[in-house]
């Protein structure tokens, strides 16, 4: 089972460039999330999607947009990258049927550097 | 909103020692879930242990155990017989019982645990 797949693993952008981080899960989960991880800050929720067709802001949504393309895929877009968006980004998913075993299934992260 | 506080940014112990990582949280909920995640240098997020607030018995998983004090809103992780492979970031996390959607995990800032040979 692939679980949660994120692409790319690494990315370097110049200030002002745009890019989309891709995420797909094969566990038929309803909920999907994007977190960012910064040193000394833990993981902070950017956006989440409780079900296909819905998205909502988390704690730190500014500078990002998301799309829940279908039940499997949840993408994160940076329209105009800024150095403050240098971070490690994690996609995660959850489903109530798997909750007891693992509340969130994480991808392996994308390390993004904005210069 | 819930908050999770980990007051130890970094800890270092010798191999085979026992170490305790602290976590406190703030919530008005009466039922909820608490978790400890391990993040080794590979960046993978690994669930270590979970505790359901309505269960009085402290959870254990092999060398990992928790001390859950509901009234004090404290959820510490004890690692016994520590091993070099335990070197990692450890995150405490809180989840409301409804799970998913807006009630995704709220994380603490993490504790970097270093096991010295």
PDB file of C-alpha atoms in Angstrom:
ATOM      1  CA  UNK A   1       0.000   0.000   0.000  1.00  0.00           C
ATOM      2  CA  UNK A   2       1.377   3.396  -0.965  1.00  0.00           C
ATOM      3  CA  UNK A   3      -0.564   5.323   1.713  1.00  0.00           C
ATOM      4  CA  UNK A   4      -0.019   9.052   1.255  1.00  0.00           C
ATOM      5  CA  UNK A   5       2.223  10.101  -1.617  1.00  0.00           C
ATOM      6  CA  UNK A   6       3.650  13.593  -1.882  1.00  0.00           C
ATOM      7  CA  UNK A   7       5.583  15.087  -4.754  1.00  0.00           C
ATOM      8  CA  UNK A   8       8.140  16.514  -5.088  1.00  0.00           C
ATOM      9  CA  UNK A   9      10.436  15.582  -2.187  1.00  0.00           C
ATOM     10  CA  UNK A  10      12.567  18.694  -2.585  1.00  0.00           C
ATOM     11  CA  UNK A  11      12.062  22.015  -4.366  1.00  0.00           C
ATOM     12  CA  UNK A  12      13.945  25.283  -4.628  1.00  0.00           C
ATOM     13  CA  UNK A  13      12.062  28.368  -5.809  1.00  0.00           C
ATOM     14  CA  UNK A  14      12.981  31.968  -6.354  1.00  0.00           C
ATOM     15  CA  UNK A  15      10.887  34.651  -4.694  1.00  0.00           C
ATOM     16  CA  UNK A  16       7.764  35.299  -6.744  1.00  0.00           C
ATOM     17  CA  UNK A  17       7.691  31.935  -8.504  1.00  0.00           C
ATOM     18  CA  UNK A  18       4.683  29.663  -8.216  1.00  0.00           C
ATOM     19  CA  UNK A  19       4.376  25.952  -7.712  1.00  0.00           C
ATOM     20  CA  UNK A  20       1.923  23.223  -6.722  1.00  0.00           C
ATOM     21  CA  UNK A  21       2.623  20.496  -4.210  1.00  0.00           C
ATOM     22  CA  UNK A  22       0.794  17.306  -5.055  1.00  0.00           C
ATOM     23  CA  UNK A  23      -0.690  14.823  -2.619  1.00  0.00           C
ATOM     24  CA  UNK A  24      -2.611  11.611  -3.204  1.00  0.00           C
ATOM     25  CA  UNK A  25      -3.892   8.917  -0.855  1.00  0.00           C
ATOM     26  CA  UNK A  26      -5.125   5.457  -1.711  1.00  0.00           C
ATOM     27  CA  UNK A  27      -6.903   4.655   1.559  1.00  0.00           C
ATOM     28  CA  UNK A  28     -10.316   6.045   0.619  1.00  0.00           C
ATOM     29  CA  UNK A  29     -10.049   8.647   3.396  1.00  0.00           C
ATOM     30  CA  UNK A  30     -12.488  11.532   3.534  1.00  0.00           C
ATOM     31  CA  UNK A  31     -10.281  14.069   5.325  1.00  0.00           C
ATOM     32  CA  UNK A  32      -7.019  15.469   4.029  1.00  0.00           C
ATOM     33  CA  UNK A  33      -4.668  18.082   5.452  1.00  0.00           C
ATOM     34  CA  UNK A  34      -1.686  20.241   4.649  1.00  0.00           C
ATOM     35  CA  UNK A  35       0.733  21.086   7.455  1.00  0.00           C
ATOM     36  CA  UNK A  36       3.947  23.046   7.484  1.00  0.00           C
ATOM     37  CA  UNK A  37       6.793  22.268   9.852  1.00  0.00           C
ATOM     38  CA  UNK A  38       9.256  24.935  10.951  1.00  0.00           C
ATOM     39  CA  UNK A  39      12.052  24.619  13.519  1.00  0.00           C
ATOM     40  CA  UNK A  40      10.753  25.346  17.001  1.00  0.00           C
ATOM     41  CA  UNK A  41       7.161  25.671  15.765  1.00  0.00           C
ATOM     42  CA  UNK A  42       5.971  22.094  15.446  1.00  0.00           C
ATOM     43  CA  UNK A  43       3.435  21.301  12.726  1.00  0.00           C
ATOM     44  CA  UNK A  44       0.885  23.948  11.894  1.00  0.00           C
ATOM     45  CA  UNK A  45      -2.250  23.363   9.856  1.00  0.00           C
ATOM     46  CA  UNK A  46      -2.437  25.331   6.606  1.00  0.00           C
ATOM     47  CA  UNK A  47      -5.643  24.006   5.041  1.00  0.00           C
ATOM     48  CA  UNK A  48      -7.809  20.968   5.388  1.00  0.00           C
ATOM     49  CA  UNK A  49     -10.533  19.241   3.441  1.00  0.00           C
ATOM     50  CA  UNK A  50     -13.175  17.339   5.396  1.00  0.00           C
ATOM     51  CA  UNK A  51     -14.572  15.734   2.262  1.00  0.00           C
ATOM     52  CA  UNK A  52     -14.403  15.868  -1.499  1.00  0.00           C
ATOM     53  CA  UNK A  53     -15.452  19.297  -2.717  1.00  0.00           C
ATOM     54  CA  UNK A  54     -14.851  21.155   0.546  1.00  0.00           C
ATOM     55  CA  UNK A  55     -11.816  23.013   1.834  1.00  0.00           C
ATOM     56  CA  UNK A  56     -11.252  25.224   4.866  1.00  0.00           C
ATOM     57  CA  UNK A  57      -8.511  27.373   6.320  1.00  0.00           C
ATOM     58  CA  UNK A  58      -6.349  26.183   9.132  1.00  0.00           C
ATOM     59  CA  UNK A  59      -4.033  28.146  11.391  1.00  0.00           C
ATOM     60  CA  UNK A  60      -1.672  29.590   8.755  1.00  0.00           C
ATOM     61  CA  UNK A  61      -3.451  29.844   5.352  1.00  0.00           C
ATOM     62  CA  UNK A  62      -2.057  33.135   4.061  1.00  0.00           C
ATOM     63  CA  UNK A  63      -0.112  32.804   0.810  1.00  0.00           C
ATOM     64  CA  UNK A  64      -1.566  29.399  -0.046  1.00  0.00           C
ATOM     65  CA  UNK A  65      -4.451  27.955  -2.005  1.00  0.00           C
ATOM     66  CA  UNK A  66      -5.681  24.384  -2.125  1.00  0.00           C
ATOM     67  CA  UNK A  67      -7.743  22.172  -4.390  1.00  0.00           C
ATOM     68  CA  UNK A  68      -9.480  18.942  -3.478  1.00  0.00           C
ATOM     69  CA  UNK A  69      -9.510  17.549  -6.981  1.00  0.00           C
ATOM     70  CA  UNK A  70     -11.278  14.319  -6.020  1.00  0.00           C
ATOM     71  CA  UNK A  71     -11.389  12.043  -3.023  1.00  0.00           C
ATOM     72  CA  UNK A  72      -7.791  10.911  -3.564  1.00  0.00           C
ATOM     73  CA  UNK A  73      -5.999  14.165  -4.355  1.00  0.00           C
ATOM     74  CA  UNK A  74      -5.418  17.371  -2.398  1.00  0.00           C
ATOM     75  CA  UNK A  75      -2.972  19.907  -3.825  1.00  0.00           C
ATOM     76  CA  UNK A  76      -1.345  22.964  -2.243  1.00  0.00           C
ATOM     77  CA  UNK A  77      -0.427  25.937  -4.413  1.00  0.00           C
ATOM     78  CA  UNK A  78       1.943  28.800  -3.726  1.00  0.00           C
ATOM     79  CA  UNK A  79       1.032  31.562  -6.184  1.00  0.00           C
ATOM     80  CA  UNK A  80       3.950  33.873  -5.395  1.00  0.00           C
ATOM     81  CA  UNK A  81       6.520  32.215  -3.188  1.00  0.00           C
ATOM     82  CA  UNK A  82       8.159  34.183  -0.376  1.00  0.00           C
ATOM     83  CA  UNK A  83      11.218  33.312   1.757  1.00  0.00           C
ATOM     84  CA  UNK A  84       8.863  32.988   4.764  1.00  0.00           C
ATOM     85  CA  UNK A  85       7.373  29.958   3.028  1.00  0.00           C
ATOM     86  CA  UNK A  86      10.643  28.054   3.283  1.00  0.00           C
ATOM     87  CA  UNK A  87       9.542  25.023   5.267  1.00  0.00           C
ATOM     88  CA  UNK A  88       8.836  21.310   5.212  1.00  0.00           C
ATOM     89  CA  UNK A  89       5.313  20.571   4.028  1.00  0.00           C
ATOM     90  CA  UNK A  90       3.366  17.495   5.042  1.00  0.00           C
ATOM     91  CA  UNK A  91       0.201  16.147   3.539  1.00  0.00           C
ATOM     92  CA  UNK A  92      -1.904  13.846   5.714  1.00  0.00           C
ATOM     93  CA  UNK A  93      -5.189  12.008   5.533  1.00  0.00           C
ATOM     94  CA  UNK A  94      -7.592  10.450   7.989  1.00  0.00           C
ATOM     95  CA  UNK A  95     -10.604   8.213   7.866  1.00  0.00           C
ATOM     96  CA  UNK A  96     -12.830   7.166  10.722  1.00  0.00           C
ATOM     97  CA  UNK A  97     -12.504   3.517   9.842  1.00  0.00           C
ATOM     98  CA  UNK A  98      -8.748   3.689  10.395  1.00  0.00           C
ATOM     99  CA  UNK A  99      -8.774   6.140  13.257  1.00  0.00           C
ATOM    100  CA  UNK A 100      -7.969   3.681  15.973  1.00  0.00           C
ATOM    101  CA  UNK A 101      -4.881   2.432  14.179  1.00  0.00           C
ATOM    102  CA  UNK A 102      -3.581   5.834  13.190  1.00  0.00           C
ATOM    103  CA  UNK A 103      -5.369   9.165  13.481  1.00  0.00           C
ATOM    104  CA  UNK A 104      -3.388  10.667  10.638  1.00  0.00           C
ATOM    105  CA  UNK A 105      -1.446   9.030   7.851  1.00  0.00           C
ATOM    106  CA  UNK A 106       1.387  11.294   6.762  1.00  0.00           C
ATOM    107  CA  UNK A 107       3.257  11.627   3.511  1.00  0.00           C
ATOM    108  CA  UNK A 108       7.036  11.838   3.667  1.00  0.00           C
ATOM    109  CA  UNK A 109       7.141  15.607   3.315  1.00  0.00           C
ATOM    110  CA  UNK A 110       8.399  18.165   0.811  1.00  0.00           C
ATOM    111  CA  UNK A 111      11.345  20.360   1.723  1.00  0.00           C
ATOM    112  CA  UNK A 112      10.776  23.716   0.048  1.00  0.00           C
ATOM    113  CA  UNK A 113      13.385  26.463  -0.051  1.00  0.00           C
ATOM    114  CA  UNK A 114      12.518  29.924  -1.331  1.00  0.00           C
ATOM    115  CA  UNK A 115      15.516  32.128  -2.116  1.00  0.00           C
TER     116      UNK A 115
ATOM    117  CA  UNK B   1      -9.011  26.311  20.493  1.00  0.00           C
ATOM    118  CA  UNK B   2      -6.711  23.730  21.947  1.00  0.00           C
ATOM    119  CA  UNK B   3      -3.078  24.376  22.761  1.00  0.00           C
ATOM    120  CA  UNK B   4      -0.313  21.861  23.367  1.00  0.00           C
ATOM    121  CA  UNK B   5       2.875  22.824  25.186  1.00  0.00           C
ATOM    122  CA  UNK B   6       6.141  20.927  25.214  1.00  0.00           C
ATOM    123  CA  UNK B   7       8.486  22.763  27.552  1.00  0.00           C
ATOM    124  CA  UNK B   8      11.683  20.880  26.715  1.00  0.00           C
ATOM    125  CA  UNK B   9      13.093  21.907  23.310  1.00  0.00           C
ATOM    126  CA  UNK B  10      15.943  19.425  23.601  1.00  0.00           C
ATOM    127  CA  UNK B  11      16.984  16.565  25.875  1.00  0.00           C
ATOM    128  CA  UNK B  12      20.012  14.315  25.900  1.00  0.00           C
ATOM    129  CA  UNK B  13      20.466  11.039  27.805  1.00  0.00           C
ATOM    130  CA  UNK B  14      22.803   8.075  27.747  1.00  0.00           C
ATOM    131  CA  UNK B  15      21.844   4.860  26.039  1.00  0.00           C
ATOM    132  CA  UNK B  16      19.882   2.476  28.317  1.00  0.00           C
ATOM    133  CA  UNK B  17      18.698   5.291  30.588  1.00  0.00           C
ATOM    134  CA  UNK B  18      15.062   6.181  31.129  1.00  0.00           C
ATOM    135  CA  UNK B  19      13.848   9.553  29.892  1.00  0.00           C
ATOM    136  CA  UNK B  20      10.569  11.409  30.332  1.00  0.00           C
ATOM    137  CA  UNK B  21       9.270  13.998  27.881  1.00  0.00           C
ATOM    138  CA  UNK B  22       6.677  16.409  29.186  1.00  0.00           C
ATOM    139  CA  UNK B  23       3.515  17.684  27.527  1.00  0.00           C
ATOM    140  CA  UNK B  24       0.685  19.811  28.821  1.00  0.00           C
ATOM    141  CA  UNK B  25      -2.431  20.869  26.996  1.00  0.00           C
ATOM    142  CA  UNK B  26      -5.345  23.173  27.391  1.00  0.00           C
ATOM    143  CA  UNK B  27      -8.885  22.270  26.410  1.00  0.00           C
ATOM    144  CA  UNK B  28     -12.461  22.663  27.567  1.00  0.00           C
ATOM    145  CA  UNK B  29     -13.397  19.278  26.123  1.00  0.00           C
ATOM    146  CA  UNK B  30     -14.142  16.396  28.464  1.00  0.00           C
ATOM    147  CA  UNK B  31     -13.290  13.691  25.994  1.00  0.00           C
ATOM    148  CA  UNK B  32     -10.416  13.728  23.531  1.00  0.00           C
ATOM    149  CA  UNK B  33      -7.407  11.817  22.307  1.00  0.00           C
ATOM    150  CA  UNK B  34      -3.738  12.399  22.961  1.00  0.00           C
ATOM    151  CA  UNK B  35      -0.815  11.105  20.946  1.00  0.00           C
ATOM    152  CA  UNK B  36       2.944  11.031  20.815  1.00  0.00           C
ATOM    153  CA  UNK B  37       4.571  11.058  17.380  1.00  0.00           C
ATOM    154  CA  UNK B  38       8.215  10.348  16.631  1.00  0.00           C
ATOM    155  CA  UNK B  39       9.996  12.008  13.723  1.00  0.00           C
ATOM    156  CA  UNK B  40      13.459  10.557  12.982  1.00  0.00           C
ATOM    157  CA  UNK B  41      15.878  12.310  10.611  1.00  0.00           C
ATOM    158  CA  UNK B  42      14.086  10.602   7.702  1.00  0.00           C
ATOM    159  CA  UNK B  43      11.182  13.078   8.343  1.00  0.00           C
ATOM    160  CA  UNK B  44       8.666  10.258   8.566  1.00  0.00           C
ATOM    161  CA  UNK B  45       5.963  10.826  11.185  1.00  0.00           C
ATOM    162  CA  UNK B  46       5.529   7.685  13.276  1.00  0.00           C
ATOM    163  CA  UNK B  47       2.761   7.204  15.813  1.00  0.00           C
ATOM    164  CA  UNK B  48       4.315   6.033  19.081  1.00  0.00           C
ATOM    165  CA  UNK B  49       1.408   5.821  21.487  1.00  0.00           C
ATOM    166  CA  UNK B  50      -2.171   7.033  21.963  1.00  0.00           C
ATOM    167  CA  UNK B  51      -4.369   7.701  24.987  1.00  0.00           C
ATOM    168  CA  UNK B  52      -8.121   8.174  25.122  1.00  0.00           C
ATOM    169  CA  UNK B  53      -9.087  10.682  27.801  1.00  0.00           C
ATOM    170  CA  UNK B  54     -11.953   8.624  29.191  1.00  0.00           C
ATOM    171  CA  UNK B  55      -9.624   5.707  29.894  1.00  0.00           C
ATOM    172  CA  UNK B  56      -7.968   6.005  33.285  1.00  0.00           C
ATOM    173  CA  UNK B  57      -5.340   3.377  32.575  1.00  0.00           C
ATOM    174  CA  UNK B  58      -2.107   4.746  31.185  1.00  0.00           C
ATOM    175  CA  UNK B  59      -1.228   3.450  27.713  1.00  0.00           C
ATOM    176  CA  UNK B  60       1.913   1.398  27.163  1.00  0.00           C
ATOM    177  CA  UNK B  61       3.638   0.182  24.013  1.00  0.00           C
ATOM    178  CA  UNK B  62       6.721  -1.907  24.725  1.00  0.00           C
ATOM    179  CA  UNK B  63       9.384   0.509  26.072  1.00  0.00           C
ATOM    180  CA  UNK B  64       7.063   3.507  25.734  1.00  0.00           C
ATOM    181  CA  UNK B  65       4.508   4.471  28.334  1.00  0.00           C
ATOM    182  CA  UNK B  66       2.576   7.576  29.261  1.00  0.00           C
ATOM    183  CA  UNK B  67       1.656   9.257  32.513  1.00  0.00           C
ATOM    184  CA  UNK B  68      -1.759  10.775  31.822  1.00  0.00           C
ATOM    185  CA  UNK B  69      -3.004  13.185  34.472  1.00  0.00           C
ATOM    186  CA  UNK B  70      -6.370  14.446  33.246  1.00  0.00           C
ATOM    187  CA  UNK B  71      -7.011  16.935  36.019  1.00  0.00           C
ATOM    188  CA  UNK B  72      -3.586  18.475  35.543  1.00  0.00           C
ATOM    189  CA  UNK B  73      -3.917  18.260  31.736  1.00  0.00           C
ATOM    190  CA  UNK B  74      -0.560  16.548  31.540  1.00  0.00           C
ATOM    191  CA  UNK B  75       0.537  13.783  29.181  1.00  0.00           C
ATOM    192  CA  UNK B  76       4.179  12.795  29.571  1.00  0.00           C
ATOM    193  CA  UNK B  77       6.012  10.111  27.611  1.00  0.00           C
ATOM    194  CA  UNK B  78       8.440   7.771  29.324  1.00  0.00           C
ATOM    195  CA  UNK B  79      10.991   5.863  27.278  1.00  0.00           C
ATOM    196  CA  UNK B  80      12.642   3.019  29.157  1.00  0.00           C
ATOM    197  CA  UNK B  81      15.965   1.418  28.238  1.00  0.00           C
ATOM    198  CA  UNK B  82      16.564   4.113  25.623  1.00  0.00           C
ATOM    199  CA  UNK B  83      18.232   3.092  22.381  1.00  0.00           C
ATOM    200  CA  UNK B  84      20.226   4.988  19.765  1.00  0.00           C
ATOM    201  CA  UNK B  85      17.306   4.575  17.373  1.00  0.00           C
ATOM    202  CA  UNK B  86      15.114   6.599  19.728  1.00  0.00           C
ATOM    203  CA  UNK B  87      17.005   9.739  18.681  1.00  0.00           C
ATOM    204  CA  UNK B  88      14.324  11.874  17.025  1.00  0.00           C
ATOM    205  CA  UNK B  89      11.945  14.777  17.379  1.00  0.00           C
ATOM    206  CA  UNK B  90       8.963  13.867  19.528  1.00  0.00           C
ATOM    207  CA  UNK B  91       5.664  15.661  19.139  1.00  0.00           C
ATOM    208  CA  UNK B  92       2.755  15.612  21.513  1.00  0.00           C
ATOM    209  CA  UNK B  93      -0.617  16.021  19.795  1.00  0.00           C
ATOM    210  CA  UNK B  94      -4.255  16.519  20.736  1.00  0.00           C
ATOM    211  CA  UNK B  95      -7.403  15.600  18.860  1.00  0.00           C
ATOM    212  CA  UNK B  96     -11.047  16.185  19.679  1.00  0.00           C
ATOM    213  CA  UNK B  97     -13.239  13.091  19.550  1.00  0.00           C
ATOM    214  CA  UNK B  98     -14.933  14.066  16.316  1.00  0.00           C
ATOM    215  CA  UNK B  99     -11.641  13.482  14.524  1.00  0.00           C
ATOM    216  CA  UNK B 100     -11.197  14.714  10.928  1.00  0.00           C
ATOM    217  CA  UNK B 101     -11.880  18.015   9.272  1.00  0.00           C
ATOM    218  CA  UNK B 102     -11.252  21.031  11.449  1.00  0.00           C
ATOM    219  CA  UNK B 103     -10.491  18.712  14.312  1.00  0.00           C
ATOM    220  CA  UNK B 104      -7.250  17.489  12.898  1.00  0.00           C
ATOM    221  CA  UNK B 105      -4.314  17.086  15.214  1.00  0.00           C
ATOM    222  CA  UNK B 106      -2.988  20.068  17.175  1.00  0.00           C
ATOM    223  CA  UNK B 107       0.736  19.614  17.740  1.00  0.00           C
ATOM    224  CA  UNK B 108       3.180  20.853  20.325  1.00  0.00           C
ATOM    225  CA  UNK B 109       6.440  22.414  19.180  1.00  0.00           C
ATOM    226  CA  UNK B 110       8.391  19.243  19.728  1.00  0.00           C
ATOM    227  CA  UNK B 111      11.249  17.929  21.846  1.00  0.00           C
ATOM    228  CA  UNK B 112      14.495  16.910  20.191  1.00  0.00           C
ATOM    229  CA  UNK B 113      15.675  13.796  22.018  1.00  0.00           C
ATOM    230  CA  UNK B 114      19.290  12.728  21.608  1.00  0.00           C
ATOM    231  CA  UNK B 115      20.432   9.331  22.850  1.00  0.00           C
ATOM    232  CA  UNK B 116      24.180   9.315  23.478  1.00  0.00           C
ATOM    233  CA  UNK B 117      26.176   6.074  23.087  1.00  0.00           C
TER     234      UNK B 117
END
